[in-house]
PDB file of C-alpha atoms in Angstrom:
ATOM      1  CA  UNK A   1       3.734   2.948 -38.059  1.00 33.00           C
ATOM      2  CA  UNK A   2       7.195   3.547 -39.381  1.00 32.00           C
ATOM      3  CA  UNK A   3       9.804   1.604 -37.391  1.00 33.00           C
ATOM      4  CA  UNK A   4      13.166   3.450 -35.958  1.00 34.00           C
ATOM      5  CA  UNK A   5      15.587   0.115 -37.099  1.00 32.00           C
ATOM      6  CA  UNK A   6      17.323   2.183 -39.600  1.00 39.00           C
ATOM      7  CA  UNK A   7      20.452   4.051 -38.655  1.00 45.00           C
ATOM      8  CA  UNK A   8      19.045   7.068 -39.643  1.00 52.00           C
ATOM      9  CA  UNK A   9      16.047   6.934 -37.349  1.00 62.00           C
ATOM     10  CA  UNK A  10      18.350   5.953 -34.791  1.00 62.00           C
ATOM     11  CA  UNK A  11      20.734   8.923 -34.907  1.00 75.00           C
ATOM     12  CA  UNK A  12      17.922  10.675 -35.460  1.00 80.00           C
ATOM     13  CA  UNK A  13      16.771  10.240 -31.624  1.00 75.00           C
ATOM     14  CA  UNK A  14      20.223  10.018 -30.066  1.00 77.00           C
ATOM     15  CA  UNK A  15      20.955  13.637 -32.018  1.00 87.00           C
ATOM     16  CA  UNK A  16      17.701  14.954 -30.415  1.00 87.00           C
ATOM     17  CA  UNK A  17      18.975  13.657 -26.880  1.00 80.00           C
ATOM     18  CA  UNK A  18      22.049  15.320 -27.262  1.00 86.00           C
ATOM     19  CA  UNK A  19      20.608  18.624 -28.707  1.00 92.00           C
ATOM     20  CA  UNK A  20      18.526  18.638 -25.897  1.00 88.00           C
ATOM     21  CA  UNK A  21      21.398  18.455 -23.553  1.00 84.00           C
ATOM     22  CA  UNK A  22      23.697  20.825 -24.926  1.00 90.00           C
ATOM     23  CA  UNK A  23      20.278  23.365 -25.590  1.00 91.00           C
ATOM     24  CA  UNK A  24      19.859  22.900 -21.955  1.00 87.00           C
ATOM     25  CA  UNK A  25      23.310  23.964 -21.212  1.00 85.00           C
ATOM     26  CA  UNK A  26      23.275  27.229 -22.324  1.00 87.00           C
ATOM     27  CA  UNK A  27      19.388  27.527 -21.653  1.00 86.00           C
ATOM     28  CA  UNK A  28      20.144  26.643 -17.710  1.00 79.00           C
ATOM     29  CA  UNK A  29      20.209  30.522 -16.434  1.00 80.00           C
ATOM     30  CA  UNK A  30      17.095  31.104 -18.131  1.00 81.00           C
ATOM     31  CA  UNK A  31      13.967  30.571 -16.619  1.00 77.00           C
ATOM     32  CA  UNK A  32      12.104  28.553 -19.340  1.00 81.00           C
ATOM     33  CA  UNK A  33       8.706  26.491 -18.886  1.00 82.00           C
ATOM     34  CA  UNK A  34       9.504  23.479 -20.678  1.00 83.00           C
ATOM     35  CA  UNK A  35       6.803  20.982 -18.544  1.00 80.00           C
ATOM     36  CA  UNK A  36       4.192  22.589 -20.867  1.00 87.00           C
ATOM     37  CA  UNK A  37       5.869  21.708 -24.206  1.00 88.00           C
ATOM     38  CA  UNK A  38       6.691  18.218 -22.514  1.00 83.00           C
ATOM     39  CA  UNK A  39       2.863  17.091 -21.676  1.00 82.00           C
ATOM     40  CA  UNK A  40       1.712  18.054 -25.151  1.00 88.00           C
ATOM     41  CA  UNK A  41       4.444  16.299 -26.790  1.00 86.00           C
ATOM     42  CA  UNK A  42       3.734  13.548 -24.721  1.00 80.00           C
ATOM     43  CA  UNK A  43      -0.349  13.700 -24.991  1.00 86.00           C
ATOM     44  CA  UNK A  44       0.387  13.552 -28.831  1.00 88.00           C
ATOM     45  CA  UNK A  45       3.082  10.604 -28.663  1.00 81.00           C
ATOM     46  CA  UNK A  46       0.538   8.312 -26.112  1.00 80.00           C
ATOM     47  CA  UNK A  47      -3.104   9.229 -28.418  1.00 87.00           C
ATOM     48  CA  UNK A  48      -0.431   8.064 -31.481  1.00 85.00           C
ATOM     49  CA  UNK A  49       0.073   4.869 -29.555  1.00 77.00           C
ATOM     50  CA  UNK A  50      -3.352   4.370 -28.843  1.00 82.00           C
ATOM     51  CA  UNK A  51      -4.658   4.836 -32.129  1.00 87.00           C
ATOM     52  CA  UNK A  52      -1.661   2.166 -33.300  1.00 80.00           C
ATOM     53  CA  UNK A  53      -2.665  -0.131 -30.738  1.00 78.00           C
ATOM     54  CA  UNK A  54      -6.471  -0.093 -31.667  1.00 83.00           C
ATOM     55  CA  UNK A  55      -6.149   0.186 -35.698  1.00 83.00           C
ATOM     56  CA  UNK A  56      -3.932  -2.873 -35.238  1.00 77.00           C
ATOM     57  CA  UNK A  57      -4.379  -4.803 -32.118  1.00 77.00           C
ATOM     58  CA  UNK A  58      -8.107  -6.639 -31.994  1.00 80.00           C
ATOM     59  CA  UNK A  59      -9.770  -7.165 -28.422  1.00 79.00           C
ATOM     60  CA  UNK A  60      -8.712 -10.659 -27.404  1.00 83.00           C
ATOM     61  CA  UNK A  61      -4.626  -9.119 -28.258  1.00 83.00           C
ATOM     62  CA  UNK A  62      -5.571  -6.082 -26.278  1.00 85.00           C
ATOM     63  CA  UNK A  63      -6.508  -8.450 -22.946  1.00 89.00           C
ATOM     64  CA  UNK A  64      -3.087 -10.561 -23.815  1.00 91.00           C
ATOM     65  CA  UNK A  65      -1.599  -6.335 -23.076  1.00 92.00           C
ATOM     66  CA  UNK A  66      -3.197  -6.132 -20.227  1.00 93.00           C
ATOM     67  CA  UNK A  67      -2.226  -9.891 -18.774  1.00 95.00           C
ATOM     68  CA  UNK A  68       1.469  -9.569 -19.587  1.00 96.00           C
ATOM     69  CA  UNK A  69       1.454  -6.456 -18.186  1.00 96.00           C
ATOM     70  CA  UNK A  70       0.521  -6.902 -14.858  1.00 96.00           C
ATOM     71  CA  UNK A  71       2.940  -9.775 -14.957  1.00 97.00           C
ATOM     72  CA  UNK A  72       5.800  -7.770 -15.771  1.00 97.00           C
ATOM     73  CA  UNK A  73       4.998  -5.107 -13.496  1.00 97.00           C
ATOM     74  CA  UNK A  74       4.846  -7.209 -10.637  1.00 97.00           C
ATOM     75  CA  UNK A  75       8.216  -8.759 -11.202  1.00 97.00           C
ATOM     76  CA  UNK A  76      10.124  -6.144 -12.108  1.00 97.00           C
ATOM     77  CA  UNK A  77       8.942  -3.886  -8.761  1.00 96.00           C
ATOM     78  CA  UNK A  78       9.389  -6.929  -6.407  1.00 96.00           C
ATOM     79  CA  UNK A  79      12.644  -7.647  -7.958  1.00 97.00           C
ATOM     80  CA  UNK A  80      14.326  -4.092  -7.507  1.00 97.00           C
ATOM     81  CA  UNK A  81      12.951  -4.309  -4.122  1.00 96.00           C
ATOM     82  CA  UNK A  82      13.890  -7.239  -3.251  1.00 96.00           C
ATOM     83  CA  UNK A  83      17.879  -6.265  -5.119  1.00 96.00           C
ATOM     84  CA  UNK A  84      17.897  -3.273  -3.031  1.00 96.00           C
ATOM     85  CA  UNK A  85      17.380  -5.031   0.825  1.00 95.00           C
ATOM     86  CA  UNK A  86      20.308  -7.404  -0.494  1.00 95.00           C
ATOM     87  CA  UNK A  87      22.652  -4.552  -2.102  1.00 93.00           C
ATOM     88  CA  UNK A  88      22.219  -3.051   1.582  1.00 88.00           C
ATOM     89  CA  UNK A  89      24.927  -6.062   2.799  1.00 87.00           C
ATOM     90  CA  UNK A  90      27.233  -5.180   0.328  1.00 85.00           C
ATOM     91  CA  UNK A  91      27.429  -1.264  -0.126  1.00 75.00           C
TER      92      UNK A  91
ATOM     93  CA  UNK B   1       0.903  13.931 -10.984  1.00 54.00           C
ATOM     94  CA  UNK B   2      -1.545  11.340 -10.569  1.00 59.00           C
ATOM     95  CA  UNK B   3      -4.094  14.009 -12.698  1.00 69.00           C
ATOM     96  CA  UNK B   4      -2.192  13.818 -15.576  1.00 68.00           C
ATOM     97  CA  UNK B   5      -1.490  10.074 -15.190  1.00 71.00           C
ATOM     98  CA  UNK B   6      -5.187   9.996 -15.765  1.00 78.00           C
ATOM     99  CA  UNK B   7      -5.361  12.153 -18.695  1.00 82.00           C
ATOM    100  CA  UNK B   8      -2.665  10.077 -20.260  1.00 79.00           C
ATOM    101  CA  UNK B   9      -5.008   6.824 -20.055  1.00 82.00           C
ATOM    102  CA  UNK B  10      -8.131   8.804 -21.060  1.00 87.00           C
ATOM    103  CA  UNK B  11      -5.696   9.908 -24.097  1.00 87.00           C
ATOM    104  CA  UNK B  12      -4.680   6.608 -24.677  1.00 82.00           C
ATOM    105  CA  UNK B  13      -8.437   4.932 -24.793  1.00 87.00           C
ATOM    106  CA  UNK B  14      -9.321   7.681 -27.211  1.00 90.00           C
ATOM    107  CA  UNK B  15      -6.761   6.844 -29.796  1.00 86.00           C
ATOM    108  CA  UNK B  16      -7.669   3.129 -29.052  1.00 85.00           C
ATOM    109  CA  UNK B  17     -10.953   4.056 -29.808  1.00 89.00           C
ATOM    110  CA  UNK B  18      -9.917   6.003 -32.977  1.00 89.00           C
ATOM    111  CA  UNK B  19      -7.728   3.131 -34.283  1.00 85.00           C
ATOM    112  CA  UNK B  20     -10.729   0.684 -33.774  1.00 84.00           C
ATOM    113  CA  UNK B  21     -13.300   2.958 -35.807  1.00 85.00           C
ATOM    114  CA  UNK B  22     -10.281   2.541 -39.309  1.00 76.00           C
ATOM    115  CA  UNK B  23     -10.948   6.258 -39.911  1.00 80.00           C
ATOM    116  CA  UNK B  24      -7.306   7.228 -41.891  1.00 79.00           C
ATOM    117  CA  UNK B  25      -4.955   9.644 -39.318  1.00 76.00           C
ATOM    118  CA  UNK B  26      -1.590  10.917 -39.849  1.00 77.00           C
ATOM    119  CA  UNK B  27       0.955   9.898 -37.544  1.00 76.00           C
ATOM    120  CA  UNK B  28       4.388  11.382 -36.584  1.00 79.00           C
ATOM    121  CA  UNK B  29       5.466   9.391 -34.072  1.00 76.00           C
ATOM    122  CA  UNK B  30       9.285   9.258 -35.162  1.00 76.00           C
ATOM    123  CA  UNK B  31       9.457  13.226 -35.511  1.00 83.00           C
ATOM    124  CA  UNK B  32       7.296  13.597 -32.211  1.00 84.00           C
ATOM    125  CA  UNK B  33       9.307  11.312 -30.343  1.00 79.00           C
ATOM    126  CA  UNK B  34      12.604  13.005 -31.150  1.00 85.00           C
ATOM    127  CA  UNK B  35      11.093  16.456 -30.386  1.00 89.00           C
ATOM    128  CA  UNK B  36       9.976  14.950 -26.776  1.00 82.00           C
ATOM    129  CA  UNK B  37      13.711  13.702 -26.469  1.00 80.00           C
ATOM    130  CA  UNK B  38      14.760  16.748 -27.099  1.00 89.00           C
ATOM    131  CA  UNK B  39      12.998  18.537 -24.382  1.00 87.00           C
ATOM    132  CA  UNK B  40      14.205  15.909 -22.230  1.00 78.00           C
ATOM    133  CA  UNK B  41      17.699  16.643 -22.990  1.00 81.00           C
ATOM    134  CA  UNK B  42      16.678  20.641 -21.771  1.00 86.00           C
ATOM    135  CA  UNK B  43      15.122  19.877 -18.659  1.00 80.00           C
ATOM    136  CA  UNK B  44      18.244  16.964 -17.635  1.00 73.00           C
ATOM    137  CA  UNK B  45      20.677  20.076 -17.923  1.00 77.00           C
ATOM    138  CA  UNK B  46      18.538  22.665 -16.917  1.00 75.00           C
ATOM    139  CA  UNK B  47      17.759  21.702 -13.355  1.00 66.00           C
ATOM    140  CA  UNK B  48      20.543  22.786 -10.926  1.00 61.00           C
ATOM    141  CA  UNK B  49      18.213  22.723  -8.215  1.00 62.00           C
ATOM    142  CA  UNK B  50      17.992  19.457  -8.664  1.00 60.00           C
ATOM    143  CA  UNK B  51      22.010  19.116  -8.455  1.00 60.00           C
ATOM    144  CA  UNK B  52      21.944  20.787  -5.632  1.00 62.00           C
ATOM    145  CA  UNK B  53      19.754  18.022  -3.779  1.00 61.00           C
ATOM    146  CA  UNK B  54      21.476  15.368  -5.319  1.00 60.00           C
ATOM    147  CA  UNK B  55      24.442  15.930  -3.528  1.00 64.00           C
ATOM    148  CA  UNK B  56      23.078  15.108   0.135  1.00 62.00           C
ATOM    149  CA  UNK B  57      22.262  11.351  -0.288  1.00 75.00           C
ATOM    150  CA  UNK B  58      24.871  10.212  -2.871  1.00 82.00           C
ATOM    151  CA  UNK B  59      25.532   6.225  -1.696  1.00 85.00           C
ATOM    152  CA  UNK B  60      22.351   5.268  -0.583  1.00 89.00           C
ATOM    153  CA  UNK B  61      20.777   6.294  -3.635  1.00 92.00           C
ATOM    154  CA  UNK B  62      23.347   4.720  -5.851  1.00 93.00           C
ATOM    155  CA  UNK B  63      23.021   1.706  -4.242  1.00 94.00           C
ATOM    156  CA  UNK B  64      19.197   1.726  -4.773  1.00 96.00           C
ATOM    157  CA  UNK B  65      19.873   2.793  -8.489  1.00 97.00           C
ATOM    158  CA  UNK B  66      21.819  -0.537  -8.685  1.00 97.00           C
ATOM    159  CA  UNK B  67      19.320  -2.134  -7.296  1.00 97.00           C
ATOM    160  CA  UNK B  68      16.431  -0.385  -9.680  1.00 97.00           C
ATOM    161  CA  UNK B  69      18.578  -1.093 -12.797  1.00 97.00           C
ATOM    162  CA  UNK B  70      19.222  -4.807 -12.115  1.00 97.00           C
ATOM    163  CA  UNK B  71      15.927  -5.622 -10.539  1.00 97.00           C
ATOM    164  CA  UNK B  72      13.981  -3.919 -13.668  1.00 97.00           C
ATOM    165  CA  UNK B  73      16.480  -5.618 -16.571  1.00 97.00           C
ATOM    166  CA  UNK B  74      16.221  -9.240 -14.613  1.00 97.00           C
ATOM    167  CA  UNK B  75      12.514  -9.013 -13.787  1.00 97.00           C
ATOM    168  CA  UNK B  76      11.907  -7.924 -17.365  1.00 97.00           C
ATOM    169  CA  UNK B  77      13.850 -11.135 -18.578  1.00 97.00           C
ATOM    170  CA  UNK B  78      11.921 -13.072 -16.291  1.00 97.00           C
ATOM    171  CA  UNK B  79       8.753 -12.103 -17.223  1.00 97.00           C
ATOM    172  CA  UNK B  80       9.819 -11.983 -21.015  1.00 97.00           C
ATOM    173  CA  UNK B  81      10.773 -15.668 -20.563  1.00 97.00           C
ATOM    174  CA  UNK B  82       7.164 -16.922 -18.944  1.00 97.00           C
ATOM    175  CA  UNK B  83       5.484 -14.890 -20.797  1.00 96.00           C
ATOM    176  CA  UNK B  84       6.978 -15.870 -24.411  1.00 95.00           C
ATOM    177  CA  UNK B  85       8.412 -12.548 -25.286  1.00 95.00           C
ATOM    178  CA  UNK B  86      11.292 -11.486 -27.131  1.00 95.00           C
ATOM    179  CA  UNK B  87      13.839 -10.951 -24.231  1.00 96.00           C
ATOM    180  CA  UNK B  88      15.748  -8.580 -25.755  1.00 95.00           C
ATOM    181  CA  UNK B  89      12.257  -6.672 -25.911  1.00 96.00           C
ATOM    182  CA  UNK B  90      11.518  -8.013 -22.596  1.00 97.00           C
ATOM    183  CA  UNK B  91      14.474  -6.331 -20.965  1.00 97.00           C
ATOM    184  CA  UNK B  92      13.809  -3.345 -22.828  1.00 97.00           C
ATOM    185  CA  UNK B  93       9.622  -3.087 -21.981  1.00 97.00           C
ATOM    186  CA  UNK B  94      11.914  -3.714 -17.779  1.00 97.00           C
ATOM    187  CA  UNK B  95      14.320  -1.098 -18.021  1.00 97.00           C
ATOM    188  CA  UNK B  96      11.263   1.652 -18.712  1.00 96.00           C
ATOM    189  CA  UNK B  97      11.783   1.272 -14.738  1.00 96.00           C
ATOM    190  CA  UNK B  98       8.022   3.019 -14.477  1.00 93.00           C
ATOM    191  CA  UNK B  99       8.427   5.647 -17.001  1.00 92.00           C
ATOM    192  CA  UNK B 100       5.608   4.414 -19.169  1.00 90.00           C
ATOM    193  CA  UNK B 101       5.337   7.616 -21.365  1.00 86.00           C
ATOM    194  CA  UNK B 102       8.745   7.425 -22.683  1.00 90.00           C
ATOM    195  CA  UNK B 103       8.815   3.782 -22.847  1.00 93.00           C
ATOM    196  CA  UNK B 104       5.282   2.470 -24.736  1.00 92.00           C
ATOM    197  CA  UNK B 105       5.536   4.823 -27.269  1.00 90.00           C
ATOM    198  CA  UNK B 106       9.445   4.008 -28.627  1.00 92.00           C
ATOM    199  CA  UNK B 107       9.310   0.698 -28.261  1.00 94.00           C
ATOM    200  CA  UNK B 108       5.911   0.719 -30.525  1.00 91.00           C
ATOM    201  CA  UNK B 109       8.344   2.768 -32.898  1.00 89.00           C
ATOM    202  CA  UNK B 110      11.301   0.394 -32.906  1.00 90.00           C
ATOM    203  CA  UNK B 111       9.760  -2.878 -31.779  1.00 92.00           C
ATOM    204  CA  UNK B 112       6.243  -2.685 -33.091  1.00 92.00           C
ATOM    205  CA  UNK B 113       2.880  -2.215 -31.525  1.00 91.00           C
ATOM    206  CA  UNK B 114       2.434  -4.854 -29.173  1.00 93.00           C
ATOM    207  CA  UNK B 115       5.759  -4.217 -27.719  1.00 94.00           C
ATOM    208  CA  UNK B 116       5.186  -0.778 -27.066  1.00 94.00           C
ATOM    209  CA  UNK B 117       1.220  -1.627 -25.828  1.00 94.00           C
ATOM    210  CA  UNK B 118       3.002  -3.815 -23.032  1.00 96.00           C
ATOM    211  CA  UNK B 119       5.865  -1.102 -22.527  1.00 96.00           C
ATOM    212  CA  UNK B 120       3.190   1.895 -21.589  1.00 94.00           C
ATOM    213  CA  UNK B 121       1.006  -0.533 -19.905  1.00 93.00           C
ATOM    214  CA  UNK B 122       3.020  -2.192 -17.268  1.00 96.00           C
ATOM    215  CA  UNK B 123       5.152   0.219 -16.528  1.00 94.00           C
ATOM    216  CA  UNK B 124       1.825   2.524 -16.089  1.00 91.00           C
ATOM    217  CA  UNK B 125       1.043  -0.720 -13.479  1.00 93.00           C
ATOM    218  CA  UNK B 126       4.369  -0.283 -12.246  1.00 94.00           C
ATOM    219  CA  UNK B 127       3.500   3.756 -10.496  1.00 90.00           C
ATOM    220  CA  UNK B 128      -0.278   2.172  -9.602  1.00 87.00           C
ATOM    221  CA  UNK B 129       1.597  -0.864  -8.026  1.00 92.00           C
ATOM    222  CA  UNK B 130       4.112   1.757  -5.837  1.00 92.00           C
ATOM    223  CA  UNK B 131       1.688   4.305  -5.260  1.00 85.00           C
ATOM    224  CA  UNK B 132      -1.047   1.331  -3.693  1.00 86.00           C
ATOM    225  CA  UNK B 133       1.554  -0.733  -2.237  1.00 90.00           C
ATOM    226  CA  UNK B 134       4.950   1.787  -1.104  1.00 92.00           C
ATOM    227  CA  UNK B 135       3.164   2.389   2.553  1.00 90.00           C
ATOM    228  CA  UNK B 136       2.943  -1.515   3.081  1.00 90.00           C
ATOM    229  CA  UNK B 137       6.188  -2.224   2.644  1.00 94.00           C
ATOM    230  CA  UNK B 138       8.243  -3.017   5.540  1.00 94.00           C
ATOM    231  CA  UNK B 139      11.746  -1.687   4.041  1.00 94.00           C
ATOM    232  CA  UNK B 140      10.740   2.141   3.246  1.00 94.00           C
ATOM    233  CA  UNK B 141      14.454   2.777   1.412  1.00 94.00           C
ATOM    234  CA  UNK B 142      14.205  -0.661  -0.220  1.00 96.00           C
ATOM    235  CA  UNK B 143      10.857   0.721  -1.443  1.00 96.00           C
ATOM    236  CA  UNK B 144      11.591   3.804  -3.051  1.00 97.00           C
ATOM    237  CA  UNK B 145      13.899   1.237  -5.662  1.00 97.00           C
ATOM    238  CA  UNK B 146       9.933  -0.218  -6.654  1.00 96.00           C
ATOM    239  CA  UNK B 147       8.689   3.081  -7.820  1.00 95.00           C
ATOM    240  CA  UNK B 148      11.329   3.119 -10.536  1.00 95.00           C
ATOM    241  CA  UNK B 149      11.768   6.621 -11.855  1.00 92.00           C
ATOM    242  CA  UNK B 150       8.582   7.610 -10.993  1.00 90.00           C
ATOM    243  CA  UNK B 151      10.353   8.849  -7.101  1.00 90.00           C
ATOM    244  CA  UNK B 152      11.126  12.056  -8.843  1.00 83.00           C
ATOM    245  CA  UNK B 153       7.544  13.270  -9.476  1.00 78.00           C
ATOM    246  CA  UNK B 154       4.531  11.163  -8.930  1.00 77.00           C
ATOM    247  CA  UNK B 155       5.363   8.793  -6.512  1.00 86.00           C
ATOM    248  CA  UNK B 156       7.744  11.467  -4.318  1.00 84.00           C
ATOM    249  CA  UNK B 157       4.749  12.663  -2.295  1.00 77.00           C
ATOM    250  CA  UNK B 158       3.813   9.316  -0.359  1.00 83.00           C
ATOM    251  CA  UNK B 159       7.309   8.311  -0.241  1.00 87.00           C
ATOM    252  CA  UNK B 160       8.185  11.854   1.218  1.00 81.00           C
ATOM    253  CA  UNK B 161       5.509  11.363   3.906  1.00 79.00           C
ATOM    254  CA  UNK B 162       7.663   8.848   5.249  1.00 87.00           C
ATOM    255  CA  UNK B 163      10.708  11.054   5.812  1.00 78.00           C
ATOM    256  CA  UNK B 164      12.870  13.858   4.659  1.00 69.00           C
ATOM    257  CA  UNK B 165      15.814  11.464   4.450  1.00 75.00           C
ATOM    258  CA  UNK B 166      13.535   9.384   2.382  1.00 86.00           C
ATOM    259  CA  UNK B 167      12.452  12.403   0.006  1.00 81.00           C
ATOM    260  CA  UNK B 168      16.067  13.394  -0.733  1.00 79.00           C
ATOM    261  CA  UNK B 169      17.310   9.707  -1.419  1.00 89.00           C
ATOM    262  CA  UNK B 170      13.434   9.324  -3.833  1.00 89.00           C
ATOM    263  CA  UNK B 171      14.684  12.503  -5.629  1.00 82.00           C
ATOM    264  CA  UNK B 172      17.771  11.539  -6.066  1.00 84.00           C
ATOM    265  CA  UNK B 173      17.148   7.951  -7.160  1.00 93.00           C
ATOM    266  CA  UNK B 174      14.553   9.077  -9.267  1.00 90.00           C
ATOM    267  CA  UNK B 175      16.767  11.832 -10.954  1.00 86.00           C
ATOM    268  CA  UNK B 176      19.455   9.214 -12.035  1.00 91.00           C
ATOM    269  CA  UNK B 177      17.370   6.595 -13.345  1.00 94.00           C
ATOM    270  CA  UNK B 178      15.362   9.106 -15.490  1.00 90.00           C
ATOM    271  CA  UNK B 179      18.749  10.051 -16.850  1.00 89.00           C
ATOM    272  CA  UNK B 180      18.967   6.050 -17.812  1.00 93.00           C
ATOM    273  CA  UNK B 181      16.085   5.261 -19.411  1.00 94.00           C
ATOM    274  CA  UNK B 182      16.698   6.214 -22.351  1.00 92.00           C
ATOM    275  CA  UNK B 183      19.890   5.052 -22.517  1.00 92.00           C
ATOM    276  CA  UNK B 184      19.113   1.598 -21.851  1.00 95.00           C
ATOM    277  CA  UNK B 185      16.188   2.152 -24.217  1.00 94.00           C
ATOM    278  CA  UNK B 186      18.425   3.347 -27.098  1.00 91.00           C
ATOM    279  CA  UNK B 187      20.484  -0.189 -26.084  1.00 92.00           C
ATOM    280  CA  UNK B 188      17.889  -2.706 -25.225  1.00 90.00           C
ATOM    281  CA  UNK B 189      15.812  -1.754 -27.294  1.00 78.00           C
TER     282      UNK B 189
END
């Protein structure tokens, strides 16, 4: 897979961002469906990922996914959790 | 929601599946992903109705943005540092903050596959996690910071069935961080 470290990639994505805002702008009276163009991009960008993963991951680096995983999911819920009860005594 | 939460894993397991049999695809990801980014940028400004609601439940939801931000970029660091990551990565695969979709597939692009295999999958874990555990928890508002940006869309049903208060605040929350996530993505990672 090509990587995005290069400026140009970079721009690239932070121009599309910012197209996409100013698009939306002027698109906002208009009633567009723009879910449906959103789940295929997505469906195309997730089966890319998975075919990356599995053309270059083997099995034993697939279960090291699946272990970090759940240990980063885990922390990072019970920590915004856990920030937002003590946020509550200062805002 | 949690439909198409399943036909992104069934998608996922067939390009897994398709990676492990070495037949030769074309990939786009850099062009796909700025296309999807794009369309993100449409739907941010396009939704006044979603304006509209944001302005009934401004603090509380701030707060619990705070909260979701901080919680997400620590616990990623944490987890980064136990688990041997890169913590610049680590913060990064954090502040996805539950949007797995967005997040597994440009970190694979800028930080390389394993990166972005542990971005989709555990913030995937992360909307499981919320939707399994959100009516257990004792603090409801506290809650809604778990689900990450997920409390816009698939996770906004159970929290909703816990109050309207609570819907507006998920909404809101939700709205706000989804706005963020790819800004902290274009800086973490």
């Amino acid at each position: 897979m090509r990587t995005a470290r290069s400026g140009d990639n970079m721009l690239l994505l932070i121009l599309s961002l910012v197209g996409g805002l100013i698009a939306g702008y002027f698109l906002k009276d208009k009633k567009i469906e723009i879910s449906r163009p959103m789940q295929i991009t997505l469906v195309v960008l997730i089966f890319s990922l998975g075919y990356d993963m599995g053309s270059k991951l083997d099995f034993a680096e697939l279960a090291n996914v699946g272990a970090i995983s759940v240990i980063f999911a885990v922390i990072t819920l019970l920590l915004s959790y856990q920030m937002a009860r003590i946020l509550r005594w200062f805002i | 929601m949690v439909y198409l939460s399943f036909v992104y894993v069934v998608v996922l397991v067939a390009g897994i599946l398709l990676g492990f049999s070495e037949i030769d695809f074309p990939l786009y990801i850099q062009e796909v992903l700025a296309l999807l980014l794009f369309i993100i940028g449409i739907d941010l400004m396009m939704s006044e109705d979603k304006a509209e609601k944001i302005k009934n439940s401004w603090k509380s939801s701030m707060r619990l943005v705070m909260a979701t931000v901080t919680g997400s970029i620590a616990g990623g660091l944490i987890a980064g540092a136990l688990t041997g990551m890169d913590l610049k990565t680590a913060m990064a695969i954090g502040a996805g903050m539950g949007w797995y979709s967005l997040t597994g597939p440009y970190l694979a692009a800028k930080a390389g596959t394993f990166a972005g295999a542990v971005g989709f999958t555990s913030n995937f874990f992360r909307e499981l996690l919320t939707i399994v555990f959100y009516p257990k928890m004792p603090d409801k508002e506290a809650g809604i910071s778990a689900g990450g940006a997920t409390t816009m869309d698939s996770t906004l049903p159970i929290i909703a069935s816990f109050g309207r208060d609570l819907s507006l605040t998920a909404f809101m929350h939700g709205f706000v961080i989804s706005i963020l996530v790819p800004l902290l993505l274009f800086i973490l990672g």
